Amino acid sequence: MKLSILLESLGIREGFAETEIADLAYDSRKAGPGCAFFCLRGSAVDGHKFAGKAAEAGASVIVAEEPVQAPGAQVILVEDTRKALALMSAAFFGKPAEGDIQVIGVTGTKGKTTTAYMIRAILEAAGHKTGVIGTIGVLMGEKLIQTDNTTPMSYDVQKYLRQMADEGCRYCVMEASSIGLRDMRVYGFPFQVGVFTNFSEDHIGGVEHKDMEEYLSCKAKLFSLCKVGVVNADDPSVEGVLRGHTCQVKTYAMDRPADLTGSGCRHLTKPGFLGLAVDVAGEENFTAEVGIPGRFNAYNALAAIGACHQLGIPQEAMKRGLSQVKVKGRVEPVPVPGDYTLLLDYAHNAVSMENLLTTLREYEPRRLIVLFGAGGNRPKVRRYEMGEACGKLADLSVITADNSRFEDVNDIIADILVGMKKTQGQYVTIPDRREAMGWCLDHAQPGDIVVFAGKGHEDYQEINGVKHPFDERVVIRELLEERGKTPQIV
């Protein structure tokens, strides 16, 4: 593609030599002949320092915020290279979101993934092939591409949107993380609908957000990028997330007046799963049955219904999609050869753990057993809070490893126990996660609900900078085979 076409998206029409651009790159290790390299500033690395290396690799254009040494390449200065990357990436891939595929964005502290997959289930039930970009990865049909971030870099977002459109997807549901919004990964294209689930403390400190105000302001950016915003009117932060919005606003709620309301949330138990039913009124009127338990998932269902209503999706597709929705690693049932329930969930902090365990407690299990750990190189307060939450809400906690990263797992467990010992909760510590999972399978009793928390959709354990294969579904199957047991398929 000609450089002039790409620069037109930035409003630059002169001051450069025309050339053909073969690709765009923001990592100098991926720079190649004829590419345009973008110097991005990060918390630890400044891409301006690698402009020369990119030029040596053949980059013909360097996009930078300050003069750089890049022999053989022309340097184009812009105010913000992240913004430039977003706009030029959209142009490079033919602006897929401006006619070829409609994008629905979902932001919030919790519920992004579940809501995104609920929306996808409804759209697919209506006959529309739909892709997903989010925590679990990039889903196109049955193909799942693993990604490092909930919201990939803008270049990759545009690349995936183009691939989805070319493969016949009419819609893409995208998790718009606060970091992704802050770093302009979703800048430069229209969202047909933006969804706000909820807001609570998370992602504060380190390389994330400096405080809650910044965290909220980043989430609010979605509502200046979308045409219609569908927001949770029950959440205390809804006014903050709409500050500066430019979209039409639609609301959903369980406790307050709204365009779409839910009531009568109740448990739904059928062979093979725990679920819920909720009566929907307002812009849609029907009873939604959802194959995922929990009041918070009633909110997620309302969000999905609200978004799909704005897209003109028929009610029957909403009913069918919600009844069939399954989300990998989100209260995901795993078949076991016993009269107990085994679930996998991504809950990895106190808020998500409290929501999960409170919900499961409502199903009146004989015992509620939770296996969990905590991530290394993260604020210790999260560990204290998780320990305390599980100690209060579970009958038994099995404390083990998660992604210990560059910390000793025993040190992490010691931090969890600081919170656990504030409670009367019973616990055992088994540092090896595989061994801990086997212990749970051996000690589960009829009527128990057992939750393996923290990994969810992840298929690895990160230890000392290395990601080791560790898909809990595979591990469970292996552990059962070692014990001569066959899981019940329901």
Short mmCIF file of C-alpha atoms in Angstrom, two decimals, residues 43-400:
data_model
loop_
_atom_site.label_atom_id
_atom_site.label_comp_id
_atom_site.label_asym_id
_atom_site.label_seq_id
_atom_site.Cartn_x
_atom_site.Cartn_y
_atom_site.Cartn_z
CA SER A 43 6.58 1.48 30.67
CA ALA A 44 9.85 -0.42 30.31
CA VAL A 45 10.96 0.01 26.69
CA ASP A 46 11.09 3.00 24.35
CA GLY A 47 10.77 2.00 20.70
CA HIS A 48 12.71 5.09 19.62
CA LYS A 49 15.86 3.31 20.76
CA PHE A 50 15.28 0.58 18.18
CA ALA A 51 14.65 2.75 15.13
CA GLY A 52 18.14 2.10 13.82
CA LYS A 53 17.74 -1.64 14.23
CA ALA A 54 14.44 -1.53 12.34
CA ALA A 55 16.09 0.43 9.53
CA GLU A 56 18.89 -2.14 9.35
CA ALA A 57 16.23 -4.84 8.97
CA GLY A 58 14.87 -3.01 5.93
CA ALA A 59 12.21 -0.66 7.29
CA SER A 60 11.77 2.12 4.74
CA VAL A 61 9.75 4.40 7.04
CA ILE A 62 10.12 5.18 10.73
CA VAL A 63 7.16 6.80 12.50
CA ALA A 64 8.41 8.56 15.63
CA GLU A 65 7.62 11.29 18.13
CA GLU A 66 11.16 12.71 18.08
CA PRO A 67 14.12 12.69 15.68
CA VAL A 68 15.89 9.31 15.51
CA GLN A 69 18.92 7.89 13.72
CA ALA A 70 17.68 5.47 11.06
CA PRO A 71 20.04 5.43 8.06
CA GLY A 72 18.29 4.54 4.83
CA ALA A 73 14.78 5.16 6.11
CA GLN A 74 12.70 8.32 6.02
CA VAL A 75 11.52 9.49 9.43
CA ILE A 76 8.00 10.85 9.83
CA LEU A 77 7.33 12.74 13.06
CA VAL A 78 3.89 12.61 14.72
CA GLU A 79 2.54 13.73 18.07
CA ASP A 80 1.47 10.24 19.19
CA THR A 81 2.82 7.07 17.62
CA ARG A 82 0.18 4.87 19.26
CA LYS A 83 -2.56 6.95 17.67
CA ALA A 84 -0.70 6.86 14.37
CA LEU A 85 -0.37 3.07 14.54
CA ALA A 86 -4.10 2.69 15.20
CA LEU A 87 -5.17 4.93 12.32
CA MET A 88 -2.62 3.64 9.82
CA SER A 89 -3.38 0.01 10.75
CA ALA A 90 -7.07 0.58 10.02
CA ALA A 91 -6.15 2.05 6.66
CA PHE A 92 -3.64 -0.71 5.89
CA PHE A 93 -6.28 -3.41 6.36
CA GLY A 94 -8.96 -1.55 4.44
CA LYS A 95 -10.90 -0.19 7.41
CA PRO A 96 -12.87 -3.42 7.99
CA ALA A 97 -15.02 -1.94 10.79
CA GLU A 98 -16.35 0.74 8.47
CA GLY A 99 -18.51 -1.48 6.31
CA ASP A 100 -17.28 -5.08 6.30
CA ILE A 101 -17.90 -6.07 9.92
CA GLN A 102 -19.75 -4.54 12.87
CA VAL A 103 -17.90 -4.38 16.19
CA ILE A 104 -19.43 -4.60 19.65
CA GLY A 105 -17.13 -3.52 22.49
CA VAL A 106 -17.47 -4.72 26.08
CA THR A 107 -15.71 -3.01 28.98
CA GLY A 108 -15.91 -3.35 32.76
CA THR A 109 -13.97 -4.84 35.63
CA LYS A 110 -15.79 -8.16 35.66
CA GLY A 111 -17.99 -10.00 33.21
CA LYS A 112 -16.37 -8.89 29.95
CA THR A 113 -15.61 -12.38 28.71
CA THR A 114 -18.92 -13.95 29.73
CA THR A 115 -20.92 -11.06 28.28
CA ALA A 116 -18.94 -11.20 25.04
CA TYR A 117 -19.63 -14.91 24.65
CA MET A 118 -23.31 -14.42 25.48
CA ILE A 119 -23.54 -11.81 22.72
CA ARG A 120 -21.75 -14.16 20.34
CA ALA A 121 -24.08 -17.04 21.25
CA ILE A 122 -27.13 -14.87 20.51
CA LEU A 123 -25.75 -13.57 17.21
CA GLU A 124 -24.81 -17.06 16.07
CA ALA A 125 -28.25 -18.34 17.09
CA ALA A 126 -29.63 -15.67 14.76
CA GLY A 127 -27.51 -17.09 11.94
CA HIS A 128 -24.70 -14.51 12.00
CA LYS A 129 -21.13 -15.81 12.04
CA THR A 130 -19.40 -13.89 14.82
CA GLY A 131 -15.80 -13.55 15.95
CA VAL A 132 -14.52 -12.72 19.42
CA ILE A 133 -11.40 -10.88 20.55
CA GLY A 134 -10.71 -11.09 24.27
CA THR A 135 -9.17 -12.77 27.29
CA ILE A 136 -9.55 -16.29 25.97
CA GLY A 137 -8.02 -15.32 22.63
CA VAL A 138 -9.27 -14.60 19.12
CA LEU A 139 -12.11 -16.89 18.08
CA MET A 140 -13.07 -17.24 14.43
CA GLY A 141 -15.48 -20.09 13.87
CA GLU A 142 -13.92 -23.04 15.68
CA LYS A 143 -10.39 -21.65 15.35
CA LEU A 144 -8.95 -20.11 18.53
CA ILE A 145 -5.79 -18.00 18.33
CA GLN A 146 -4.01 -17.43 21.65
CA THR A 147 -3.08 -13.82 22.41
CA ASP A 148 -0.97 -12.18 25.10
CA ASN A 149 -3.42 -9.40 25.96
CA THR A 150 -7.18 -9.17 26.44
CA THR A 151 -7.18 -6.37 23.85
CA PRO A 152 -4.32 -6.86 21.34
CA MET A 153 -2.32 -4.02 19.81
CA SER A 154 -4.18 -1.91 17.25
CA TYR A 155 -2.32 -3.48 14.31
CA ASP A 156 -3.37 -6.95 15.44
CA VAL A 157 -6.95 -5.84 16.15
CA GLN A 158 -7.27 -4.56 12.58
CA LYS A 159 -5.60 -7.68 11.18
CA TYR A 160 -8.05 -9.94 13.01
CA LEU A 161 -11.04 -7.82 11.99
CA ARG A 162 -9.94 -8.13 8.36
CA GLN A 163 -9.51 -11.91 8.71
CA MET A 164 -12.93 -12.24 10.35
CA ALA A 165 -14.61 -10.19 7.64
CA ASP A 166 -12.88 -12.19 4.91
CA GLU A 167 -14.02 -15.44 6.56
CA GLY A 168 -17.64 -14.33 6.55
CA CYS A 169 -18.07 -12.92 10.04
CA ARG A 170 -20.72 -10.24 10.14
CA TYR A 171 -19.93 -9.24 13.71
CA CYS A 172 -16.98 -9.14 16.11
CA VAL A 173 -17.44 -8.92 19.86
CA MET A 174 -14.37 -7.39 21.46
CA GLU A 175 -13.35 -7.07 25.09
CA ALA A 176 -12.14 -3.48 25.41
CA SER A 177 -9.81 -3.51 28.41
CA SER A 178 -8.87 -0.35 30.27
CA ILE A 179 -5.25 -0.78 29.14
CA GLY A 180 -6.37 -1.32 25.56
CA LEU A 181 -8.47 1.83 25.67
CA ARG A 182 -5.69 3.82 27.33
CA ASP A 183 -3.09 2.72 24.82
CA MET A 184 -5.33 3.43 21.80
CA ARG A 185 -5.48 -0.20 20.71
CA VAL A 186 -9.13 0.26 19.71
CA TYR A 187 -8.81 3.82 18.44
CA GLY A 188 -9.68 4.86 14.92
CA PHE A 189 -12.78 2.81 14.11
CA PRO A 190 -16.44 2.86 15.16
CA PHE A 191 -18.03 0.47 17.62
CA GLN A 192 -21.63 -0.20 16.70
CA VAL A 193 -22.42 -0.85 20.37
CA GLY A 194 -20.39 -0.34 23.55
CA VAL A 195 -21.28 -2.25 26.73
CA PHE A 196 -20.39 -1.40 30.34
CA THR A 197 -20.72 -4.28 32.82
CA ASN A 198 -19.48 -2.98 36.19
CA PHE A 199 -16.60 -1.25 37.95
CA SER A 200 -14.53 -2.19 41.01
CA GLU A 201 -10.93 -1.94 42.15
CA ASP A 202 -8.48 -3.85 39.97
CA HIS A 203 -5.43 -3.20 37.79
CA ILE A 204 -4.05 -0.54 40.14
CA GLY A 205 -0.29 -0.12 40.56
CA GLY A 206 2.80 -1.29 38.74
CA VAL A 207 2.54 -0.92 34.96
CA GLU A 208 -1.25 -0.77 35.07
CA HIS A 209 -3.19 2.29 36.38
CA LYS A 210 -1.90 4.79 38.92
CA ASP A 211 -5.29 5.12 40.68
CA MET A 212 -9.01 4.38 40.39
CA GLU A 213 -9.74 7.70 38.71
CA GLU A 214 -7.42 6.91 35.82
CA TYR A 215 -8.79 3.36 35.64
CA LEU A 216 -12.37 4.63 35.32
CA SER A 217 -11.47 7.38 32.85
CA CYS A 218 -9.87 4.79 30.58
CA LYS A 219 -12.99 2.64 30.55
CA ALA A 220 -15.05 5.75 29.81
CA LYS A 221 -13.18 6.19 26.52
CA LEU A 222 -15.28 3.45 24.92
CA PHE A 223 -18.37 5.64 25.09
CA SER A 224 -16.82 8.28 22.88
CA LEU A 225 -15.99 5.59 20.30
CA CYS A 226 -19.35 3.80 20.01
CA LYS A 227 -22.67 4.73 18.41
CA VAL A 228 -24.83 3.30 21.22
CA GLY A 229 -23.76 2.63 24.81
CA VAL A 230 -25.54 -0.10 26.82
CA VAL A 231 -24.67 0.47 30.48
CA ASN A 232 -25.41 -1.02 33.90
CA ALA A 233 -27.58 1.57 35.68
CA ASP A 234 -27.22 -0.28 38.99
CA ASP A 235 -23.46 0.27 39.11
CA PRO A 236 -22.44 3.27 41.27
CA SER A 237 -19.80 4.27 38.71
CA VAL A 238 -22.15 4.51 35.74
CA GLU A 239 -22.12 8.32 35.76
CA GLY A 240 -18.33 8.34 35.80
CA VAL A 241 -18.05 5.89 32.92
CA LEU A 242 -20.42 8.08 30.87
CA ARG A 243 -18.50 11.27 31.57
CA GLY A 244 -17.73 12.87 28.23
CA HIS A 245 -19.70 10.28 26.25
CA THR A 246 -20.79 11.05 22.71
CA CYS A 247 -23.02 8.02 22.15
CA GLN A 248 -26.70 7.35 22.55
CA VAL A 249 -27.21 5.74 25.98
CA LYS A 250 -29.37 2.73 26.82
CA THR A 251 -29.55 1.26 30.33
CA TYR A 252 -30.16 -2.10 31.97
CA ALA A 253 -30.63 -2.88 35.66
CA MET A 254 -32.03 -5.24 38.26
CA ASP A 255 -32.73 -2.71 41.01
CA ARG A 256 -33.36 0.62 39.28
CA PRO A 257 -35.60 1.86 36.47
CA ALA A 258 -33.94 1.23 33.10
CA ASP A 259 -34.63 0.62 29.43
CA LEU A 260 -34.20 -3.09 30.10
CA THR A 261 -34.84 -4.61 33.52
CA GLY A 262 -34.41 -8.02 35.08
CA SER A 263 -36.33 -9.48 38.00
CA GLY A 264 -37.15 -12.76 39.66
CA CYS A 265 -33.64 -14.13 39.24
CA ARG A 266 -33.76 -17.78 40.31
CA HIS A 267 -31.67 -20.93 40.21
CA LEU A 268 -32.06 -23.33 37.35
CA THR A 269 -30.76 -26.83 37.91
CA LYS A 270 -30.79 -29.46 35.22
CA PRO A 271 -28.65 -32.57 34.67
CA GLY A 272 -25.12 -31.50 33.80
CA PHE A 273 -25.13 -27.83 34.70
CA LEU A 274 -26.05 -25.07 37.11
CA GLY A 275 -27.90 -22.12 35.64
CA LEU A 276 -30.35 -19.31 36.21
CA ALA A 277 -33.57 -17.83 34.93
CA VAL A 278 -34.44 -14.13 34.88
CA ASP A 279 -37.56 -12.28 33.79
CA VAL A 280 -36.72 -9.54 31.28
CA ALA A 281 -38.94 -6.48 30.78
CA GLY A 282 -38.81 -3.14 29.00
CA GLU A 283 -37.44 -3.04 25.48
CA GLU A 284 -37.60 -6.86 25.50
CA ASN A 285 -40.12 -9.00 27.40
CA PHE A 286 -39.43 -12.68 28.00
CA THR A 287 -37.91 -15.13 30.49
CA ALA A 288 -34.24 -15.80 29.79
CA GLU A 289 -32.79 -19.15 30.81
CA VAL A 290 -29.01 -19.05 31.03
CA GLY A 291 -26.75 -22.09 31.35
CA ILE A 292 -24.36 -20.25 33.69
CA PRO A 293 -25.16 -19.66 37.38
CA GLY A 294 -25.15 -16.47 39.41
CA ARG A 295 -26.93 -13.15 39.87
CA PHE A 296 -23.95 -11.41 38.29
CA ASN A 297 -24.54 -13.52 35.19
CA ALA A 298 -28.12 -12.26 35.14
CA TYR A 299 -26.55 -8.81 34.72
CA ASN A 300 -24.30 -10.15 31.97
CA ALA A 301 -27.33 -11.65 30.23
CA LEU A 302 -29.17 -8.32 30.42
CA ALA A 303 -26.14 -6.59 28.92
CA ALA A 304 -26.04 -9.12 26.08
CA ILE A 305 -29.79 -8.77 25.46
CA GLY A 306 -29.50 -4.98 25.51
CA ALA A 307 -26.66 -5.00 22.99
CA CYS A 308 -28.39 -7.45 20.67
CA HIS A 309 -31.63 -5.47 20.89
CA GLN A 310 -29.75 -2.50 19.47
CA LEU A 311 -28.57 -4.72 16.62
CA GLY A 312 -32.13 -5.79 15.80
CA ILE A 313 -31.69 -9.44 16.76
CA PRO A 314 -34.95 -11.45 17.15
CA GLN A 315 -36.07 -12.49 20.63
CA GLU A 316 -36.09 -16.19 19.78
CA ALA A 317 -32.36 -16.00 18.98
CA MET A 318 -31.78 -14.32 22.35
CA LYS A 319 -33.57 -17.16 24.13
CA ARG A 320 -31.79 -19.88 22.20
CA GLY A 321 -28.35 -18.30 22.42
CA LEU A 322 -28.47 -17.70 26.17
CA SER A 323 -29.72 -21.21 26.86
CA GLN A 324 -26.81 -22.70 24.92
CA VAL A 325 -23.96 -20.37 25.86
CA LYS A 326 -20.80 -21.90 27.29
CA VAL A 327 -17.67 -19.99 28.21
CA LYS A 328 -14.34 -21.74 28.55
CA GLY A 329 -13.04 -21.28 32.09
CA ARG A 330 -16.06 -19.36 33.38
CA VAL A 331 -17.98 -21.63 35.79
CA GLU A 332 -17.21 -24.37 33.26
CA PRO A 333 -18.46 -27.83 34.26
CA VAL A 334 -16.11 -30.78 33.83
CA PRO A 335 -17.50 -34.35 33.72
CA VAL A 336 -16.41 -36.50 36.69
CA PRO A 337 -17.27 -40.08 37.73
CA GLY A 338 -18.92 -39.11 41.02
CA ASP A 339 -22.01 -37.47 42.46
CA TYR A 340 -20.33 -34.12 42.90
CA THR A 341 -19.90 -31.08 40.66
CA LEU A 342 -16.50 -29.99 39.39
CA LEU A 343 -16.15 -26.51 37.89
CA LEU A 344 -13.28 -24.52 36.36
CA ASP A 345 -13.26 -20.75 36.75
CA TYR A 346 -10.92 -17.84 36.10
CA ALA A 347 -11.61 -16.09 39.43
CA HIS A 348 -8.21 -14.74 40.44
CA ASN A 349 -8.87 -11.89 42.88
CA ALA A 350 -11.05 -11.27 45.93
CA VAL A 351 -13.94 -9.61 44.08
CA SER A 352 -14.33 -12.36 41.49
CA MET A 353 -13.79 -15.05 44.14
CA GLU A 354 -16.46 -13.57 46.40
CA ASN A 355 -18.91 -13.39 43.50
CA LEU A 356 -18.18 -16.96 42.47
CA LEU A 357 -18.32 -18.56 45.92
CA THR A 358 -21.36 -16.57 47.06
CA THR A 359 -23.18 -17.72 43.95
CA LEU A 360 -22.26 -21.37 44.37
CA ARG A 361 -23.16 -21.25 48.05
CA GLU A 362 -26.73 -20.44 46.99
CA TYR A 363 -26.98 -23.87 45.34
CA GLU A 364 -26.65 -25.42 48.81
CA PRO A 365 -23.79 -27.86 48.23
CA ARG A 366 -22.91 -30.41 50.89
CA ARG A 367 -19.48 -28.76 50.93
CA LEU A 368 -18.03 -25.96 48.85
CA ILE A 369 -14.38 -26.68 48.14
CA VAL A 370 -12.15 -24.19 46.31
CA LEU A 371 -8.66 -24.83 44.97
CA PHE A 372 -6.74 -21.64 44.24
CA GLY A 373 -3.41 -19.84 44.28
CA ALA A 374 -2.24 -16.34 43.43
CA GLY A 375 -0.08 -14.79 40.76
CA GLY A 376 3.53 -13.90 41.42
CA ASN A 377 4.94 -10.40 40.91
CA ARG A 378 1.58 -8.83 41.70
CA PRO A 379 0.50 -6.72 44.74
CA LYS A 380 0.54 -8.79 47.92
CA VAL A 381 -2.71 -7.25 49.11
CA ARG A 382 -4.53 -9.28 46.47
CA ARG A 383 -3.30 -12.45 48.14
CA TYR A 384 -4.38 -11.38 51.59
CA GLU A 385 -7.83 -10.49 50.27
CA MET A 386 -8.20 -13.76 48.36
CA GLY A 387 -7.23 -15.77 51.41
CA GLU A 388 -9.75 -13.94 53.56
CA ALA A 389 -12.53 -14.22 50.98
CA CYS A 390 -12.07 -17.96 50.54
CA GLY A 391 -11.72 -18.52 54.27
CA LYS A 392 -15.08 -16.87 54.85
CA LEU A 393 -17.02 -18.42 51.98
CA ALA A 394 -15.63 -21.92 51.34
CA ASP A 395 -15.96 -24.96 53.57
CA LEU A 396 -12.47 -26.01 52.56
CA SER A 397 -9.72 -24.18 50.70
CA VAL A 398 -6.94 -26.07 48.93
CA ILE A 399 -4.16 -23.49 48.54
CA THR A 400 -1.69 -24.18 45.76
#
